[in-house]
Amino acid sequence: MTSTTSTTSIPPQDQPRVIFAGAGPGDPELLPLKTHRLIAEAQAILFAGSLVNPAVFAHCPPTADVADSAAMDLETLCDWMITRVKAGKTVLRLHTGDPSLYGAIAEQIRRLKAAGVPYEVIPGISSFLAGAALLGTELTLPGFTQTVILTRMSGRTPVPEKEALEKLAAHRATLVLFLSTGMVEKVAEACLTAYPPETPAALVYRAGWPDQQVIRGTLATLPEQVKEAGINRTALIYIGDCLQGQGEDSLLYHAAFSHGYREGHQ
Ligand code: SAH
C-alpha cells in the first residue's frame, strides 16, 4: 500500500499573496500579534464588513487599499484580491472569528489556486471561544461530556441530513450553534428530543463588542427569553450541562494522578 502526504506550503514572506486571517470576535485586543503586525504593514485589506469590527484594523497604514466585501459577490471579491496580488501587493483578507469556521474561504481558495495566486491562513479567536469565555465555563466538563459539537441549523446553506440537529443532540454533548439565532425555537425543539427541558442553555450576543449580551436559561425557557430580548442575529447558542458549572474534577490536577510532569501521591 502506498501512502501520500501533502502539506500546504506557505509562500515566502516577500512573495505577494493573499493572507486569510481571523479578525476575532470583535474586541480589537482579541487578535493574534501576528495579525496585528500584518495589519500594521498592510498594503491591501479586504474585510468581511458584516461582522469584522473596523476597530481591529484601525492601525493599518493610511496608504493601504481597504475595501469591504459585504456588498461584493464571490467573483468580484476574488477579482479584487487577484488583481492586487498580480500587481505585486499582498492582500490581507480579514474574516470574523477564525476563518476555518463558516468563513466561506474554500471557494475563495479554489479561485485563487485557479488564478495561480498563493495564499496562507492565519488562525483567529473564534466567536464560540469568546462566548465560552463570557460564560466563564469549561465546555468539556469531566463527568458530563468530553465533546463539543459545533453546528448550525439549515438555512439558505443546507446541513446534510446525517447531521440533522436531532441526530447530533442524541450524543448529549456540549452543543454550540452558529448562524441559528433566528431559529432558536426549532433548535430547542430538536434538542428536546434528547436533552431534558431543564438542561442549561445560553445565548451569547456579539461577544467582544461593547453591546455584548449573555442570556442564560434552560432549553425550555431560552426561546422565549431570546424573543423578549429581540435578538435574532450575531449570536451563538450553547446547550449542555457544562453550563451549570458542576461536574467532576479532572484527573489532570488530581493529587494521586501521575503524568509526565508530576508524580502522584496518595
Ligand atoms: N468564522 C466565524 C463564524 C462566522 S459565521 C467565527 O469563527 O466566529 C457567523 C456567525 O458566527 C454568526 O451568525 C454568529 O452565530 C457567530 N458570531 C460571529 N461573531 C460573533 C460574536 N461576536 N458574538 C456571537 N456570535 C458571533
PDB file of C-alpha atoms and ligand atoms in Angstrom:
ATOM      1  CA  MET A   1       0.000   0.000   0.000  1.00  0.00           C
ATOM      2  CA  THR A   2       1.301   3.441  -0.767  1.00  0.00           C
ATOM      3  CA  SER A   3       0.571   6.472   1.287  1.00  0.00           C
ATOM      4  CA  THR A   4       0.892  10.078   0.297  1.00  0.00           C
ATOM      5  CA  THR A   5       1.402  13.094   2.452  1.00  0.00           C
ATOM      6  CA  SER A   6       0.608  16.584   1.416  1.00  0.00           C
ATOM      7  CA  THR A   7       1.325  19.863   3.091  1.00  0.00           C
ATOM      8  CA  THR A   8       0.224  23.314   2.049  1.00  0.00           C
ATOM      9  CA  SER A   9       3.435  25.220   1.616  1.00  0.00           C
ATOM     10  CA  ILE A  10       3.429  28.732   2.991  1.00  0.00           C
ATOM     11  CA  PRO A  11       4.618  31.137   0.294  1.00  0.00           C
ATOM     12  CA  PRO A  12       7.862  33.030   1.003  1.00  0.00           C
ATOM     13  CA  GLN A  13       7.216  36.146   3.082  1.00  0.00           C
ATOM     14  CA  ASP A  14       8.277  38.523   0.298  1.00  0.00           C
ATOM     15  CA  GLN A  15       6.027  36.898  -2.300  1.00  0.00           C
ATOM     16  CA  PRO A  16       2.785  38.801  -2.958  1.00  0.00           C
ATOM     17  CA  ARG A  17      -0.080  36.600  -1.773  1.00  0.00           C
ATOM     18  CA  VAL A  18      -3.466  36.510  -0.073  1.00  0.00           C
ATOM     19  CA  ILE A  19      -3.369  36.037   3.688  1.00  0.00           C
ATOM     20  CA  PHE A  20      -6.670  34.873   5.173  1.00  0.00           C
ATOM     21  CA  ALA A  21      -6.602  35.992   8.784  1.00  0.00           C
ATOM     22  CA  GLY A  22      -9.074  35.601  11.620  1.00  0.00           C
ATOM     23  CA  ALA A  23     -10.063  39.036  12.917  1.00  0.00           C
ATOM     24  CA  GLY A  24     -11.523  37.545  16.108  1.00  0.00           C
ATOM     25  CA  PRO A  25     -14.963  38.100  17.582  1.00  0.00           C
ATOM     26  CA  GLY A  26     -14.901  41.911  17.704  1.00  0.00           C
ATOM     27  CA  ASP A  27     -12.666  43.081  20.558  1.00  0.00           C
ATOM     28  CA  PRO A  28      -9.542  44.540  18.852  1.00  0.00           C
ATOM     29  CA  GLU A  29      -7.390  43.111  21.648  1.00  0.00           C
ATOM     30  CA  LEU A  30      -8.505  39.559  20.858  1.00  0.00           C
ATOM     31  CA  LEU A  31      -6.199  39.440  17.869  1.00  0.00           C
ATOM     32  CA  PRO A  32      -3.015  37.375  17.396  1.00  0.00           C
ATOM     33  CA  LEU A  33       0.155  39.507  17.474  1.00  0.00           C
ATOM     34  CA  LYS A  34       0.977  38.180  14.014  1.00  0.00           C
ATOM     35  CA  THR A  35      -2.257  39.512  12.522  1.00  0.00           C
ATOM     36  CA  HIS A  36      -1.812  42.785  14.420  1.00  0.00           C
ATOM     37  CA  ARG A  37       1.628  43.163  12.822  1.00  0.00           C
ATOM     38  CA  LEU A  38       0.379  42.211   9.335  1.00  0.00           C
ATOM     39  CA  ILE A  39      -2.336  44.873   9.636  1.00  0.00           C
ATOM     40  CA  ALA A  40       0.263  47.476  10.643  1.00  0.00           C
ATOM     41  CA  GLU A  41       2.249  46.591   7.489  1.00  0.00           C
ATOM     42  CA  ALA A  42      -0.729  46.010   5.170  1.00  0.00           C
ATOM     43  CA  GLN A  43      -0.748  47.106   1.539  1.00  0.00           C
ATOM     44  CA  ALA A  44      -4.323  45.946   0.904  1.00  0.00           C
ATOM     45  CA  ILE A  45      -7.113  44.795   3.226  1.00  0.00           C
ATOM     46  CA  LEU A  46     -10.378  43.182   2.184  1.00  0.00           C
ATOM     47  CA  PHE A  47     -12.595  42.776   5.239  1.00  0.00           C
ATOM     48  CA  ALA A  48     -15.902  40.976   5.730  1.00  0.00           C
ATOM     49  CA  GLY A  49     -17.786  44.080   6.809  1.00  0.00           C
ATOM     50  CA  SER A  50     -20.916  42.337   8.022  1.00  0.00           C
ATOM     51  CA  LEU A  51     -19.077  41.070  11.117  1.00  0.00           C
ATOM     52  CA  VAL A  52     -15.471  42.307  11.282  1.00  0.00           C
ATOM     53  CA  ASN A  53     -15.107  45.258  13.659  1.00  0.00           C
ATOM     54  CA  PRO A  54     -13.261  48.065  11.768  1.00  0.00           C
ATOM     55  CA  ALA A  55     -11.568  48.966  15.084  1.00  0.00           C
ATOM     56  CA  VAL A  56      -9.498  45.789  14.602  1.00  0.00           C
ATOM     57  CA  PHE A  57      -7.628  47.284  11.624  1.00  0.00           C
ATOM     58  CA  ALA A  58      -7.703  50.955  12.649  1.00  0.00           C
ATOM     59  CA  HIS A  59      -3.880  50.913  12.873  1.00  0.00           C
ATOM     60  CA  CYS A  60      -3.352  49.989   9.203  1.00  0.00           C
ATOM     61  CA  PRO A  61      -1.199  52.407   7.184  1.00  0.00           C
ATOM     62  CA  PRO A  62      -3.190  55.314   5.666  1.00  0.00           C
ATOM     63  CA  THR A  63      -1.813  54.255   2.273  1.00  0.00           C
ATOM     64  CA  ALA A  64      -3.404  50.805   2.491  1.00  0.00           C
ATOM     65  CA  ASP A  65      -6.003  49.924  -0.098  1.00  0.00           C
ATOM     66  CA  VAL A  66      -9.033  48.961   2.065  1.00  0.00           C
ATOM     67  CA  ALA A  67     -12.375  47.568   0.909  1.00  0.00           C
ATOM     68  CA  ASP A  68     -15.429  45.930   2.449  1.00  0.00           C
ATOM     69  CA  SER A  69     -16.506  42.674   0.820  1.00  0.00           C
ATOM     70  CA  ALA A  70     -20.046  42.783   2.290  1.00  0.00           C
ATOM     71  CA  ALA A  71     -21.654  44.051  -0.892  1.00  0.00           C
ATOM     72  CA  MET A  72     -19.402  42.078  -3.304  1.00  0.00           C
ATOM     73  CA  ASP A  73     -20.236  38.717  -4.832  1.00  0.00           C
ATOM     74  CA  LEU A  74     -17.674  35.899  -4.927  1.00  0.00           C
ATOM     75  CA  GLU A  75     -16.280  36.739  -8.383  1.00  0.00           C
ATOM     76  CA  THR A  76     -15.971  40.439  -7.546  1.00  0.00           C
ATOM     77  CA  LEU A  77     -14.164  39.882  -4.277  1.00  0.00           C
ATOM     78  CA  CYS A  78     -11.825  37.258  -5.742  1.00  0.00           C
ATOM     79  CA  ASP A  79     -11.050  39.579  -8.680  1.00  0.00           C
ATOM     80  CA  TRP A  80     -10.326  42.367  -6.157  1.00  0.00           C
ATOM     81  CA  MET A  81      -7.723  40.163  -4.457  1.00  0.00           C
ATOM     82  CA  ILE A  82      -6.270  38.584  -7.604  1.00  0.00           C
ATOM     83  CA  THR A  83      -5.791  41.948  -9.367  1.00  0.00           C
ATOM     84  CA  ARG A  84      -3.855  43.349  -6.414  1.00  0.00           C
ATOM     85  CA  VAL A  85      -1.655  40.296  -5.924  1.00  0.00           C
ATOM     86  CA  LYS A  86      -0.839  40.292  -9.654  1.00  0.00           C
ATOM     87  CA  ALA A  87       0.103  43.975  -9.274  1.00  0.00           C
ATOM     88  CA  GLY A  88       2.628  42.982  -6.588  1.00  0.00           C
ATOM     89  CA  LYS A  89       0.645  43.629  -3.391  1.00  0.00           C
ATOM     90  CA  THR A  90      -0.086  41.242  -0.555  1.00  0.00           C
ATOM     91  CA  VAL A  91      -3.788  41.219   0.353  1.00  0.00           C
ATOM     92  CA  LEU A  92      -4.888  40.682   3.938  1.00  0.00           C
ATOM     93  CA  ARG A  93      -8.324  39.054   3.824  1.00  0.00           C
ATOM     94  CA  LEU A  94      -9.960  39.557   7.213  1.00  0.00           C
ATOM     95  CA  HIS A  95     -12.678  37.160   8.290  1.00  0.00           C
ATOM     96  CA  THR A  96     -14.582  37.236  11.545  1.00  0.00           C
ATOM     97  CA  GLY A  97     -13.536  34.852  14.326  1.00  0.00           C
ATOM     98  CA  ASP A  98     -11.472  32.048  12.846  1.00  0.00           C
ATOM     99  CA  PRO A  99     -11.541  31.694   9.054  1.00  0.00           C
ATOM    100  CA  SER A 100     -11.949  27.900   9.123  1.00  0.00           C
ATOM    101  CA  LEU A 101     -15.465  28.049  10.597  1.00  0.00           C
ATOM    102  CA  TYR A 102     -18.318  29.152   8.309  1.00  0.00           C
ATOM    103  CA  GLY A 103     -15.849  31.513   6.669  1.00  0.00           C
ATOM    104  CA  ALA A 104     -16.531  30.582   3.021  1.00  0.00           C
ATOM    105  CA  ILE A 105     -12.775  30.521   2.446  1.00  0.00           C
ATOM    106  CA  ALA A 106     -12.793  27.233   0.499  1.00  0.00           C
ATOM    107  CA  GLU A 107     -14.474  28.793  -2.524  1.00  0.00           C
ATOM    108  CA  GLN A 108     -12.096  31.768  -2.448  1.00  0.00           C
ATOM    109  CA  ILE A 109      -9.079  29.433  -2.205  1.00  0.00           C
ATOM    110  CA  ARG A 110     -10.321  27.431  -5.215  1.00  0.00           C
ATOM    111  CA  ARG A 111     -10.413  30.607  -7.296  1.00  0.00           C
ATOM    112  CA  LEU A 112      -7.019  31.806  -6.072  1.00  0.00           C
ATOM    113  CA  LYS A 113      -5.498  28.443  -6.974  1.00  0.00           C
ATOM    114  CA  ALA A 114      -7.077  28.572 -10.422  1.00  0.00           C
ATOM    115  CA  ALA A 115      -5.531  32.018 -10.912  1.00  0.00           C
ATOM    116  CA  GLY A 116      -2.118  30.834  -9.638  1.00  0.00           C
ATOM    117  CA  VAL A 117      -2.254  33.168  -6.624  1.00  0.00           C
ATOM    118  CA  PRO A 118      -0.515  31.857  -3.477  1.00  0.00           C
ATOM    119  CA  TYR A 119      -2.244  32.088  -0.116  1.00  0.00           C
ATOM    120  CA  GLU A 120      -1.867  31.263   3.553  1.00  0.00           C
ATOM    121  CA  VAL A 121      -4.229  31.149   6.513  1.00  0.00           C
ATOM    122  CA  ILE A 122      -3.633  32.608   9.984  1.00  0.00           C
ATOM    123  CA  PRO A 123      -5.973  31.465  12.758  1.00  0.00           C
ATOM    124  CA  GLY A 124      -8.125  33.775  14.841  1.00  0.00           C
ATOM    125  CA  ILE A 125     -10.143  33.531  18.032  1.00  0.00           C
ATOM    126  CA  SER A 126     -13.499  32.120  17.048  1.00  0.00           C
ATOM    127  CA  SER A 127     -16.609  33.739  18.476  1.00  0.00           C
ATOM    128  CA  PHE A 128     -17.515  30.411  20.072  1.00  0.00           C
ATOM    129  CA  LEU A 129     -14.376  30.634  22.206  1.00  0.00           C
ATOM    130  CA  ALA A 130     -15.070  34.262  23.116  1.00  0.00           C
ATOM    131  CA  GLY A 131     -18.613  33.199  24.051  1.00  0.00           C
ATOM    132  CA  ALA A 132     -17.358  30.347  26.249  1.00  0.00           C
ATOM    133  CA  ALA A 133     -15.078  32.837  27.988  1.00  0.00           C
ATOM    134  CA  LEU A 134     -18.028  35.153  28.669  1.00  0.00           C
ATOM    135  CA  LEU A 135     -19.996  32.229  30.045  1.00  0.00           C
ATOM    136  CA  GLY A 136     -16.981  31.506  32.261  1.00  0.00           C
ATOM    137  CA  THR A 137     -17.345  27.799  31.718  1.00  0.00           C
ATOM    138  CA  GLU A 138     -15.410  24.744  30.614  1.00  0.00           C
ATOM    139  CA  LEU A 139     -17.141  23.236  27.581  1.00  0.00           C
ATOM    140  CA  THR A 140     -15.525  19.807  28.100  1.00  0.00           C
ATOM    141  CA  LEU A 141     -16.543  19.118  31.663  1.00  0.00           C
ATOM    142  CA  PRO A 142     -15.425  15.764  33.164  1.00  0.00           C
ATOM    143  CA  GLY A 143     -18.402  13.734  34.334  1.00  0.00           C
ATOM    144  CA  PHE A 144     -20.716  15.423  31.796  1.00  0.00           C
ATOM    145  CA  THR A 145     -19.061  15.475  28.414  1.00  0.00           C
ATOM    146  CA  GLN A 146     -15.699  15.448  26.696  1.00  0.00           C
ATOM    147  CA  THR A 147     -17.066  16.587  23.347  1.00  0.00           C
ATOM    148  CA  VAL A 148     -18.125  19.889  21.799  1.00  0.00           C
ATOM    149  CA  ILE A 149     -20.280  19.836  18.682  1.00  0.00           C
ATOM    150  CA  LEU A 150     -20.143  22.978  16.554  1.00  0.00           C
ATOM    151  CA  THR A 151     -23.016  23.124  14.132  1.00  0.00           C
ATOM    152  CA  ARG A 152     -25.819  25.231  12.684  1.00  0.00           C
ATOM    153  CA  MET A 153     -29.430  24.868  11.646  1.00  0.00           C
ATOM    154  CA  SER A 154     -30.174  24.565   7.946  1.00  0.00           C
ATOM    155  CA  GLY A 155     -30.764  27.941   6.452  1.00  0.00           C
ATOM    156  CA  ARG A 156     -30.042  29.031   2.927  1.00  0.00           C
ATOM    157  CA  THR A 157     -26.983  26.773   3.305  1.00  0.00           C
ATOM    158  CA  PRO A 158     -28.390  23.295   3.897  1.00  0.00           C
ATOM    159  CA  VAL A 159     -26.995  20.986   6.595  1.00  0.00           C
ATOM    160  CA  PRO A 160     -26.533  17.378   5.421  1.00  0.00           C
ATOM    161  CA  GLU A 161     -29.295  15.077   6.698  1.00  0.00           C
ATOM    162  CA  LYS A 162     -26.733  12.912   8.541  1.00  0.00           C
ATOM    163  CA  GLU A 163     -26.039  15.985  10.718  1.00  0.00           C
ATOM    164  CA  ALA A 164     -29.651  16.859  11.472  1.00  0.00           C
ATOM    165  CA  LEU A 165     -29.757  18.502  14.906  1.00  0.00           C
ATOM    166  CA  GLU A 166     -31.860  15.666  16.401  1.00  0.00           C
ATOM    167  CA  LYS A 167     -29.071  13.231  15.457  1.00  0.00           C
ATOM    168  CA  LEU A 168     -26.317  15.377  16.956  1.00  0.00           C
ATOM    169  CA  ALA A 169     -28.423  16.056  20.049  1.00  0.00           C
ATOM    170  CA  ALA A 170     -28.619  12.303  20.707  1.00  0.00           C
ATOM    171  CA  HIS A 171     -24.994  12.475  21.967  1.00  0.00           C
ATOM    172  CA  ARG A 172     -25.952  14.965  24.682  1.00  0.00           C
ATOM    173  CA  ALA A 173     -22.539  16.550  24.307  1.00  0.00           C
ATOM    174  CA  THR A 174     -21.996  20.321  24.592  1.00  0.00           C
ATOM    175  CA  LEU A 175     -23.664  21.879  21.562  1.00  0.00           C
ATOM    176  CA  VAL A 176     -22.741  25.255  20.094  1.00  0.00           C
ATOM    177  CA  LEU A 177     -24.856  26.624  17.261  1.00  0.00           C
ATOM    178  CA  PHE A 178     -23.680  29.280  14.847  1.00  0.00           C
ATOM    179  CA  LEU A 179     -25.984  31.110  12.419  1.00  0.00           C
ATOM    180  CA  SER A 180     -29.157  29.851  14.093  1.00  0.00           C
ATOM    181  CA  THR A 181     -30.394  32.618  16.398  1.00  0.00           C
ATOM    182  CA  GLY A 182     -33.456  33.341  14.265  1.00  0.00           C
ATOM    183  CA  MET A 183     -34.398  29.659  14.642  1.00  0.00           C
ATOM    184  CA  VAL A 184     -33.927  29.270  18.392  1.00  0.00           C
ATOM    185  CA  GLU A 185     -37.373  27.686  18.782  1.00  0.00           C
ATOM    186  CA  LYS A 186     -36.529  24.993  16.239  1.00  0.00           C
ATOM    187  CA  VAL A 187     -33.156  24.474  17.927  1.00  0.00           C
ATOM    188  CA  ALA A 188     -34.842  23.891  21.277  1.00  0.00           C
ATOM    189  CA  GLU A 189     -37.458  21.608  19.732  1.00  0.00           C
ATOM    190  CA  ALA A 190     -34.807  19.410  18.119  1.00  0.00           C
ATOM    191  CA  CYS A 191     -32.703  19.288  21.283  1.00  0.00           C
ATOM    192  CA  LEU A 192     -35.666  18.435  23.480  1.00  0.00           C
ATOM    193  CA  THR A 193     -35.855  15.082  21.670  1.00  0.00           C
ATOM    194  CA  ALA A 194     -32.687  14.109  23.599  1.00  0.00           C
ATOM    195  CA  TYR A 195     -31.926  16.590  26.414  1.00  0.00           C
ATOM    196  CA  PRO A 196     -34.268  17.149  29.378  1.00  0.00           C
ATOM    197  CA  PRO A 197     -36.077  20.534  29.369  1.00  0.00           C
ATOM    198  CA  GLU A 198     -34.104  21.738  32.429  1.00  0.00           C
ATOM    199  CA  THR A 199     -30.790  21.412  30.530  1.00  0.00           C
ATOM    200  CA  PRO A 200     -28.922  24.726  30.806  1.00  0.00           C
ATOM    201  CA  ALA A 201     -28.923  26.771  27.612  1.00  0.00           C
ATOM    202  CA  ALA A 202     -27.461  30.183  26.864  1.00  0.00           C
ATOM    203  CA  LEU A 203     -27.239  32.728  24.103  1.00  0.00           C
ATOM    204  CA  VAL A 204     -24.219  34.981  23.651  1.00  0.00           C
ATOM    205  CA  TYR A 205     -24.852  38.046  21.504  1.00  0.00           C
ATOM    206  CA  ARG A 206     -21.966  39.985  19.884  1.00  0.00           C
ATOM    207  CA  ALA A 207     -19.229  38.592  22.151  1.00  0.00           C
ATOM    208  CA  GLY A 208     -16.337  41.031  22.281  1.00  0.00           C
ATOM    209  CA  TRP A 209     -18.362  44.078  21.156  1.00  0.00           C
ATOM    210  CA  PRO A 210     -19.354  46.900  23.525  1.00  0.00           C
ATOM    211  CA  ASP A 211     -23.015  45.814  23.381  1.00  0.00           C
ATOM    212  CA  GLN A 212     -22.325  42.130  24.089  1.00  0.00           C
ATOM    213  CA  GLN A 213     -25.072  40.303  25.950  1.00  0.00           C
ATOM    214  CA  VAL A 214     -25.450  36.932  27.667  1.00  0.00           C
ATOM    215  CA  ILE A 215     -28.832  35.305  28.217  1.00  0.00           C
ATOM    216  CA  ARG A 216     -28.918  32.240  30.443  1.00  0.00           C
ATOM    217  CA  GLY A 217     -31.856  29.889  30.809  1.00  0.00           C
ATOM    218  CA  THR A 218     -32.822  26.319  30.081  1.00  0.00           C
ATOM    219  CA  LEU A 219     -33.832  24.527  26.910  1.00  0.00           C
ATOM    220  CA  ALA A 220     -37.429  25.138  27.942  1.00  0.00           C
ATOM    221  CA  THR A 221     -37.051  28.892  28.590  1.00  0.00           C
ATOM    222  CA  LEU A 222     -34.390  30.134  26.150  1.00  0.00           C
ATOM    223  CA  PRO A 223     -36.578  30.649  23.029  1.00  0.00           C
ATOM    224  CA  GLU A 224     -38.937  32.967  24.939  1.00  0.00           C
ATOM    225  CA  GLN A 225     -36.046  34.853  26.595  1.00  0.00           C
ATOM    226  CA  VAL A 226     -34.356  35.413  23.232  1.00  0.00           C
ATOM    227  CA  LYS A 227     -37.595  36.604  21.667  1.00  0.00           C
ATOM    228  CA  GLU A 228     -38.168  39.012  24.560  1.00  0.00           C
ATOM    229  CA  ALA A 229     -34.649  40.400  24.170  1.00  0.00           C
ATOM    230  CA  GLY A 230     -35.391  40.954  20.455  1.00  0.00           C
ATOM    231  CA  ILE A 231     -32.166  39.237  19.342  1.00  0.00           C
ATOM    232  CA  ASN A 232     -32.200  37.435  16.011  1.00  0.00           C
ATOM    233  CA  ARG A 233     -28.619  37.566  14.706  1.00  0.00           C
ATOM    234  CA  THR A 234     -24.888  37.631  15.540  1.00  0.00           C
ATOM    235  CA  ALA A 235     -25.252  35.288  18.457  1.00  0.00           C
ATOM    236  CA  LEU A 236     -24.335  31.781  19.468  1.00  0.00           C
ATOM    237  CA  ILE A 237     -26.491  29.237  21.260  1.00  0.00           C
ATOM    238  CA  TYR A 238     -24.850  26.987  23.870  1.00  0.00           C
ATOM    239  CA  ILE A 239     -26.586  23.896  25.218  1.00  0.00           C
ATOM    240  CA  GLY A 240     -25.368  21.396  27.779  1.00  0.00           C
ATOM    241  CA  ASP A 241     -24.935  20.523  31.416  1.00  0.00           C
ATOM    242  CA  CYS A 242     -21.453  22.072  31.404  1.00  0.00           C
ATOM    243  CA  LEU A 243     -23.165  25.487  31.628  1.00  0.00           C
ATOM    244  CA  GLN A 244     -24.264  24.796  35.183  1.00  0.00           C
ATOM    245  CA  GLY A 245     -20.587  24.624  36.163  1.00  0.00           C
ATOM    246  CA  GLN A 246     -20.695  21.500  38.336  1.00  0.00           C
ATOM    247  CA  GLY A 247     -19.268  18.173  37.158  1.00  0.00           C
ATOM    248  CA  GLU A 248     -16.302  16.185  38.377  1.00  0.00           C
ATOM    249  CA  ASP A 249     -12.700  17.263  38.952  1.00  0.00           C
ATOM    250  CA  SER A 250     -10.363  16.325  36.126  1.00  0.00           C
ATOM    251  CA  LEU A 251      -7.659  13.716  36.615  1.00  0.00           C
ATOM    252  CA  LEU A 252      -5.038  16.142  35.322  1.00  0.00           C
ATOM    253  CA  TYR A 253      -4.694  18.005  38.617  1.00  0.00           C
ATOM    254  CA  HIS A 254      -5.745  15.136  40.870  1.00  0.00           C
ATOM    255  CA  ALA A 255      -3.187  14.612  43.676  1.00  0.00           C
ATOM    256  CA  ALA A 256      -2.950  10.857  43.034  1.00  0.00           C
ATOM    257  CA  PHE A 257      -2.602  11.148  39.258  1.00  0.00           C
ATOM    258  CA  SER A 258       0.926  10.790  37.796  1.00  0.00           C
ATOM    259  CA  HIS A 259       1.906  12.155  34.417  1.00  0.00           C
ATOM    260  CA  GLY A 260       4.991  13.293  32.539  1.00  0.00           C
ATOM    261  CA  TYR A 261       5.375  16.441  34.667  1.00  0.00           C
ATOM    262  CA  ARG A 262       4.347  15.269  38.133  1.00  0.00           C
ATOM    263  CA  GLU A 263       4.444  12.211  40.416  1.00  0.00           C
ATOM    264  CA  GLY A 264       1.090  11.465  42.011  1.00  0.00           C
ATOM    265  CA  HIS A 265       0.842  10.776  45.753  1.00  0.00           C
ATOM    266  CA  GLN A 266      -1.887   9.271  47.934  1.00  0.00           C
TER     267      GLN A 266
HETATM  268  N1  SAH B   1     -15.742  32.391  11.486  1.00  0.00           N
HETATM  269  C1  SAH B   1     -16.633  32.911  12.492  1.00  0.00           C
HETATM  270  C2  SAH B   1     -18.079  32.495  12.259  1.00  0.00           C
HETATM  271  C3  SAH B   1     -18.685  33.134  11.033  1.00  0.00           C
HETATM  272  S1  SAH B   1     -20.356  32.681  10.767  1.00  0.00           S
HETATM  273  C4  SAH B   1     -16.123  32.514  13.883  1.00  0.00           C
HETATM  274  O1  SAH B   1     -15.167  31.734  13.999  1.00  0.00           O
HETATM  275  O2  SAH B   1     -16.664  33.036  14.866  1.00  0.00           O
HETATM  276  C5  SAH B   1     -21.221  33.988  11.525  1.00  0.00           C
HETATM  277  C6  SAH B   1     -21.874  33.517  12.808  1.00  0.00           C
HETATM  278  O3  SAH B   1     -20.894  33.453  13.827  1.00  0.00           O
HETATM  279  C7  SAH B   1     -22.939  34.457  13.360  1.00  0.00           C
HETATM  280  O4  SAH B   1     -24.198  34.180  12.792  1.00  0.00           O
HETATM  281  C8  SAH B   1     -22.929  34.098  14.819  1.00  0.00           C
HETATM  282  O5  SAH B   1     -23.588  32.878  15.045  1.00  0.00           O
HETATM  283  C9  SAH B   1     -21.455  33.858  15.053  1.00  0.00           C
HETATM  284  N2  SAH B   1     -20.738  35.070  15.503  1.00  0.00           N
HETATM  285  C10 SAH B   1     -19.785  35.749  14.836  1.00  0.00           C
HETATM  286  N3  SAH B   1     -19.294  36.757  15.604  1.00  0.00           N
HETATM  287  C11 SAH B   1     -19.947  36.678  16.786  1.00  0.00           C
HETATM  288  C12 SAH B   1     -19.861  37.397  18.021  1.00  0.00           C
HETATM  289  N4  SAH B   1     -19.005  38.393  18.172  1.00  0.00           N
HETATM  290  N5  SAH B   1     -20.678  37.019  19.036  1.00  0.00           N
HETATM  291  C13 SAH B   1     -21.539  35.993  18.906  1.00  0.00           C
HETATM  292  N6  SAH B   1     -21.654  35.274  17.769  1.00  0.00           N
HETATM  293  C14 SAH B   1     -20.872  35.598  16.733  1.00  0.00           C
END
